[in-house]
Coordinates of C-alpha atoms in Angstrom, one line a residue:
X1 CA 122.7 85.8 112.3
X2 CA 120.3 82.8 111.9
X3 CA 119.4 81.4 108.4
X4 CA 116.2 83.0 108.8
X5 CA 117.7 86.4 108.9
X6 CA 119.8 86.1 106.1
X7 CA 117.0 86.6 103.6
X8 CA 115.0 90.2 103.5
X9 CA 111.9 91.0 101.4
X10 CA 110.2 94.2 102.1
X11 CA 107.6 95.8 100.1
X12 CA 108.1 99.7 99.5
X13 CA 104.8 101.5 99.0
X14 CA 105.2 104.6 97.1
X15 CA 103.6 107.8 95.8
X16 CA 105.1 109.7 92.7
X17 CA 109.0 109.8 91.5
X18 CA 110.4 111.2 94.8
X19 CA 109.2 108.4 97.0
X20 CA 110.2 106.0 94.6
X21 CA 113.9 107.4 94.6
X22 CA 114.0 107.7 98.1
X23 CA 113.2 104.3 98.8
X24 CA 115.1 102.6 95.9
X25 CA 118.2 104.3 95.5
X26 CA 119.6 103.9 99.1
X27 CA 118.9 100.0 98.6
X28 CA 120.8 100.3 95.7
X29 CA 123.7 102.4 96.7
X30 CA 124.3 100.5 99.9
X31 CA 124.5 97.6 97.9
X32 CA 127.2 99.0 95.5
X33 CA 129.0 100.1 98.7
X34 CA 129.0 96.7 100.1
X35 CA 130.4 95.5 96.6
X36 CA 127.5 93.0 96.4
X37 CA 125.9 92.5 92.9
X38 CA 122.9 94.6 92.3
X39 CA 119.9 94.1 89.9
X40 CA 117.2 96.4 89.3
X41 CA 114.1 95.0 87.3
X42 CA 111.4 97.6 87.1
X43 CA 109.0 98.8 84.6
X44 CA 110.8 101.1 82.2
X45 CA 109.8 104.2 83.1
X46 CA 111.0 103.8 86.7
X47 CA 114.0 102.4 85.2
X48 CA 114.7 105.3 83.4
X49 CA 114.3 107.3 86.8
X50 CA 117.0 104.9 88.3
X51 CA 119.5 105.1 85.7
X52 CA 119.4 108.9 85.7
X53 CA 119.6 109.3 89.6
X54 CA 122.5 106.9 89.9
X55 CA 124.4 108.6 87.2
X56 CA 128.0 106.9 86.6
X57 CA 127.2 104.3 88.9
X58 CA 124.5 102.9 86.6
X59 CA 127.1 101.2 85.0
X60 CA 127.7 98.8 88.1
X61 CA 124.0 97.9 88.3
X62 CA 122.2 95.2 86.3
X63 CA 119.3 97.4 84.6
X64 CA 116.2 95.1 83.4
X65 CA 113.0 96.6 81.9
X66 CA 110.3 94.6 83.7
X67 CA 107.9 95.2 80.9
X68 CA 109.9 93.4 78.5
X69 CA 112.0 90.7 81.1
X70 CA 109.5 89.9 83.5
X71 CA 106.2 89.4 81.2
X72 CA 106.1 86.1 83.0
X73 CA 106.5 86.6 86.7
X74 CA 107.5 83.2 87.2
X75 CA 111.1 84.0 86.1
X76 CA 112.1 87.4 87.5
X77 CA 112.5 89.5 90.7
X78 CA 111.9 93.3 91.3
X79 CA 108.7 94.9 90.6
X80 CA 106.2 92.5 89.4
X81 CA 103.0 94.3 89.7
X82 CA 102.4 97.7 88.1
X83 CA 99.1 99.7 87.1
X84 CA 98.2 97.9 83.9
X85 CA 98.9 94.3 84.7
X86 CA 95.9 92.4 83.6
X87 CA 93.6 90.2 85.4
X88 CA 94.9 87.0 83.9
X89 CA 98.7 88.3 84.9
X90 CA 97.8 89.2 88.5
X91 CA 97.3 85.8 89.9
X92 CA 100.7 84.6 88.8
X93 CA 102.1 87.9 90.0
X94 CA 100.8 87.3 93.6
X95 CA 102.2 83.6 93.7
X96 CA 105.2 84.7 92.6
X97 CA 105.9 87.3 95.4
X98 CA 104.8 84.7 97.7
X99 CA 106.9 82.2 96.4
X100 CA 110.2 84.4 96.6
X101 CA 110.0 83.9 100.3
X102 CA 110.4 80.0 99.9
X103 CA 112.9 80.1 97.0
X104 CA 115.6 82.4 98.7
X105 CA 114.7 81.5 102.4
X106 CA 118.2 81.0 104.3
X107 CA 120.2 82.7 101.4
X108 CA 121.9 86.3 102.0
X109 CA 119.6 87.7 99.5
X110 CA 117.6 91.1 99.9
X111 CA 114.4 91.7 97.6
X112 CA 113.0 95.0 97.4
X113 CA 109.6 95.4 95.7
X114 CA 108.3 98.8 95.1
X115 CA 104.2 99.0 95.1
X116 CA 102.7 102.2 93.4
X117 CA 100.2 102.9 96.3
X118 CA 98.9 105.9 94.2
X119 CA 97.8 103.8 91.4
X120 CA 97.4 100.2 92.5
X121 CA 93.9 98.9 93.7
X122 CA 93.7 98.8 97.6
X123 CA 93.3 94.9 97.2
X124 CA 96.8 94.7 95.5
X125 CA 98.4 96.5 98.4
X126 CA 96.6 94.0 100.7
X127 CA 98.0 91.2 99.1
X128 CA 101.4 92.8 99.1
X129 CA 101.0 92.7 103.3
X130 CA 100.3 88.8 102.7
X131 CA 103.4 88.2 100.6
X132 CA 106.0 90.4 102.2
X133 CA 107.4 89.6 105.6
X134 CA 108.1 93.6 106.4
X135 CA 106.4 96.8 104.5
X136 CA 107.8 100.5 104.2
X137 CA 104.6 102.4 104.4
X138 CA 104.4 105.4 101.6
X139 CA 106.5 108.2 102.9
X140 CA 108.3 106.6 105.5
X141 CA 112.2 105.1 105.3
X142 CA 111.7 102.4 107.9
X143 CA 110.1 99.0 107.3
X144 CA 107.7 97.4 109.6
X145 CA 106.6 93.9 110.3
X146 CA 103.4 92.6 108.3
X147 CA 100.7 91.0 110.3
X148 CA 99.3 89.8 107.5
X149 CA 102.1 88.1 106.5
X150 CA 100.9 84.5 105.0
X151 CA 102.5 83.5 101.8
X152 CA 101.4 79.9 101.7
X153 CA 97.7 81.5 102.0
X154 CA 98.5 83.5 99.1
X155 CA 99.7 80.6 96.9
X156 CA 96.6 78.7 97.8
X157 CA 94.0 81.4 97.5
X158 CA 95.2 82.1 93.6
X159 CA 95.6 78.5 92.7
X160 CA 92.1 79.0 91.1
X161 CA 90.6 76.8 88.3
X162 CA 91.5 78.4 84.8
X163 CA 88.3 79.1 82.8
X164 CA 87.8 76.3 79.8
X165 CA 89.2 76.7 76.2
X166 CA 87.0 78.5 73.9
X167 CA 84.4 76.1 72.2
X168 CA 86.3 76.6 69.0
X169 CA 89.7 75.2 70.0
X170 CA 89.9 71.7 69.1
X171 CA 91.1 69.3 71.6
X172 CA 94.1 66.9 71.0
X173 CA 94.2 64.0 73.1
X174 CA 97.6 62.4 73.7
X175 CA 99.5 59.4 75.3
X176 CA 103.2 58.5 75.1
X177 CA 102.6 56.9 71.8
X178 CA 101.0 59.9 70.4
X179 CA 103.7 63.1 71.7
X180 CA 104.5 64.0 68.1
X181 CA 101.3 64.6 66.7
X182 CA 100.3 66.4 69.8
X183 CA 103.3 68.8 68.9
X184 CA 102.7 68.9 65.4
X185 CA 98.9 70.1 66.1
X186 CA 100.2 72.9 68.3
X187 CA 102.7 74.1 65.7
X188 CA 100.0 74.3 63.1
X189 CA 97.7 75.9 65.3
X190 CA 100.3 78.4 66.4
X191 CA 101.5 79.2 62.7
X192 CA 97.5 79.6 61.7
X193 CA 97.0 81.7 64.5
X194 CA 99.9 84.2 63.6
X195 CA 103.2 82.7 65.6
X196 CA 106.4 82.6 63.2
X197 CA 109.9 82.2 63.6
X198 CA 111.5 81.6 66.9
X199 CA 108.1 82.4 68.8
X200 CA 106.6 79.1 66.8
X201 CA 109.8 77.1 67.8
X202 CA 108.9 78.1 71.5
X203 CA 105.6 77.0 71.2
X204 CA 106.7 73.8 69.7
X205 CA 109.3 73.4 72.7
X206 CA 106.8 74.3 75.3
X207 CA 104.2 71.9 73.8
X208 CA 106.9 69.0 74.1
X209 CA 107.9 69.7 77.5
X210 CA 104.3 69.9 78.8
X211 CA 103.2 67.0 77.0
X212 CA 106.2 64.9 78.1
X213 CA 105.5 65.9 81.6
X214 CA 102.0 64.7 81.6
X215 CA 102.9 61.5 80.4
X216 CA 105.6 60.9 82.7
X217 CA 104.2 62.5 86.0
X218 CA 100.3 63.1 85.1
X219 CA 98.8 59.6 84.7
X220 CA 100.4 58.8 81.1
X221 CA 98.1 61.1 79.2
X222 CA 96.5 64.4 78.6
X223 CA 94.6 66.8 76.6
X224 CA 96.0 69.8 74.6
X225 CA 94.3 73.0 73.4
X226 CA 95.7 75.9 71.3
X227 CA 93.8 79.0 70.4
X228 CA 94.1 83.0 70.4
X229 CA 93.1 85.3 73.1
X230 CA 93.9 89.2 73.3
X231 CA 96.9 89.0 71.4
X232 CA 98.5 85.9 72.5
X233 CA 98.5 82.2 71.2
X234 CA 97.6 80.1 74.5
X235 CA 98.7 76.6 74.9
X236 CA 97.2 74.5 77.5
X237 CA 97.9 71.0 78.7
X238 CA 95.5 69.5 81.4
X239 CA 96.3 65.6 83.0
X240 CA 95.1 64.0 85.9
X241 CA 98.5 64.6 87.9
X242 CA 98.9 67.0 91.1
X243 CA 101.8 69.4 91.2
X244 CA 102.7 69.1 94.8
X245 CA 106.1 71.6 94.7
X246 CA 105.0 75.1 94.1
X247 CA 108.5 76.0 93.2
X248 CA 108.4 73.4 90.3
X249 CA 109.4 75.6 87.2
X250 CA 110.7 78.4 89.3
X251 CA 114.2 77.4 90.2
X252 CA 117.0 75.1 88.6
X253 CA 117.3 71.6 89.0
X254 CA 120.4 70.5 90.8
X255 CA 123.3 69.6 88.3
X256 CA 123.2 66.1 89.3
X257 CA 119.8 65.4 88.6
X258 CA 118.3 63.9 85.2
X259 CA 115.4 65.9 83.8
X260 CA 113.5 68.2 85.9
X261 CA 113.8 71.1 83.6
X262 CA 110.9 70.9 81.9
X263 CA 108.7 73.7 83.4
X264 CA 111.8 75.8 84.0
X265 CA 112.2 76.0 80.2
X266 CA 108.4 76.7 80.0
X267 CA 108.6 79.4 82.3
X268 CA 111.7 81.0 80.6
X269 CA 110.4 80.8 77.0
X270 CA 106.8 81.9 77.8
X271 CA 105.3 85.6 77.8
X272 CA 102.9 84.5 80.8
X273 CA 102.4 81.0 82.6
X274 CA 99.3 80.0 84.5
X275 CA 98.9 76.8 86.6
X276 CA 96.0 75.4 88.5
X277 CA 96.4 72.1 90.6
X278 CA 94.1 70.4 92.5
X279 CA 92.4 66.5 93.2
X280 CA 91.1 66.8 89.9
X281 CA 94.4 67.1 88.1
X282 CA 96.8 70.1 86.8
X283 CA 96.4 72.5 84.3
X284 CA 99.1 74.3 82.8
X285 CA 98.6 77.6 80.1
X286 CA 101.5 79.3 78.7
X287 CA 101.0 82.6 76.6
X288 CA 102.9 83.6 73.4
X289 CA 102.4 87.3 72.3
X290 CA 101.6 87.5 68.5

C-alpha cells in the first residue's frame, strides 16, 4: 500500500436516521473489531443515536458533541457541517474539510464525514464533492470517486475578505513596543461587552498571540479591533504579512521547534476563527460566545 492509500476521507450523504446509522455504525464497528481507536464527533442528536445503537460498545468510543467541541471547525474532525451552521461559520467549515486532506495525507487514518442530504443546501453538498476524494451517495453503501475533488480550490475560494469592523469599534494600532496596551484594550472592551472569568482570560491570550504574531511575522505592527456581534465578542487583528501555510494553527508544531504554537492556541480557545490572507495583508478574527 502506498502512502497515498493510507488516508481515507469519504463524505457520507444520508437522509434520515436509518441511513445515518447504516453508514456510521459499520464504520465504527469495523474499527473496534480491528482494535483501532475511534472518535465520533457529531451534533448531539446524532451522537445520541450512535450511542444508543452501539449499546455496550459505546464505552470503547470517544463520543464528542460537535455543537460543543466543534464550534470552531479548525480544531475537530467529524461532522463539521450541519443544518443551522451560520453563514459566518460555513466558510471556515469548508476550508477545514479541504485541509483535512493535506493534514492527514500519508497517515493511516480514516475520517468519515456525514452530510444530511435531506436538510443541507445543494451548494453545501456540492462543496462536499470538492473537499472529499470519495463520496457515499444517500441510500448507498459503497463510496465512489469524486470527479469534483479539488481541495486546494476550495481553500482558495473561501479565502474571502472579511467585512470591516463596525464603525463604532475603536481601532487600536500596536507595534512591538505597544503590545501590552493592545492587550489591555482588548480586555477592557471584552469586559464591557460581557465577557467574564475564563472567557475574558481566553480573549487576553488570543490578543497576545495574534498581536505578537503580527509583530514577528506581519511586518512589525498591526491594528486591533474588538466588538460585539450576534452573541459573540469578536477580536480582529490585521497586519501587512501574508499567511503562506494554510495549515498554520491547525496542527501541532514539532516538539523541537521553538515557537510556532500561537495560532494553534487561538484555534483551541476560540469558538470560531476566520482568516483572510492576500497580497495586502492578513486578517484573523476570533469569536467568543458571551
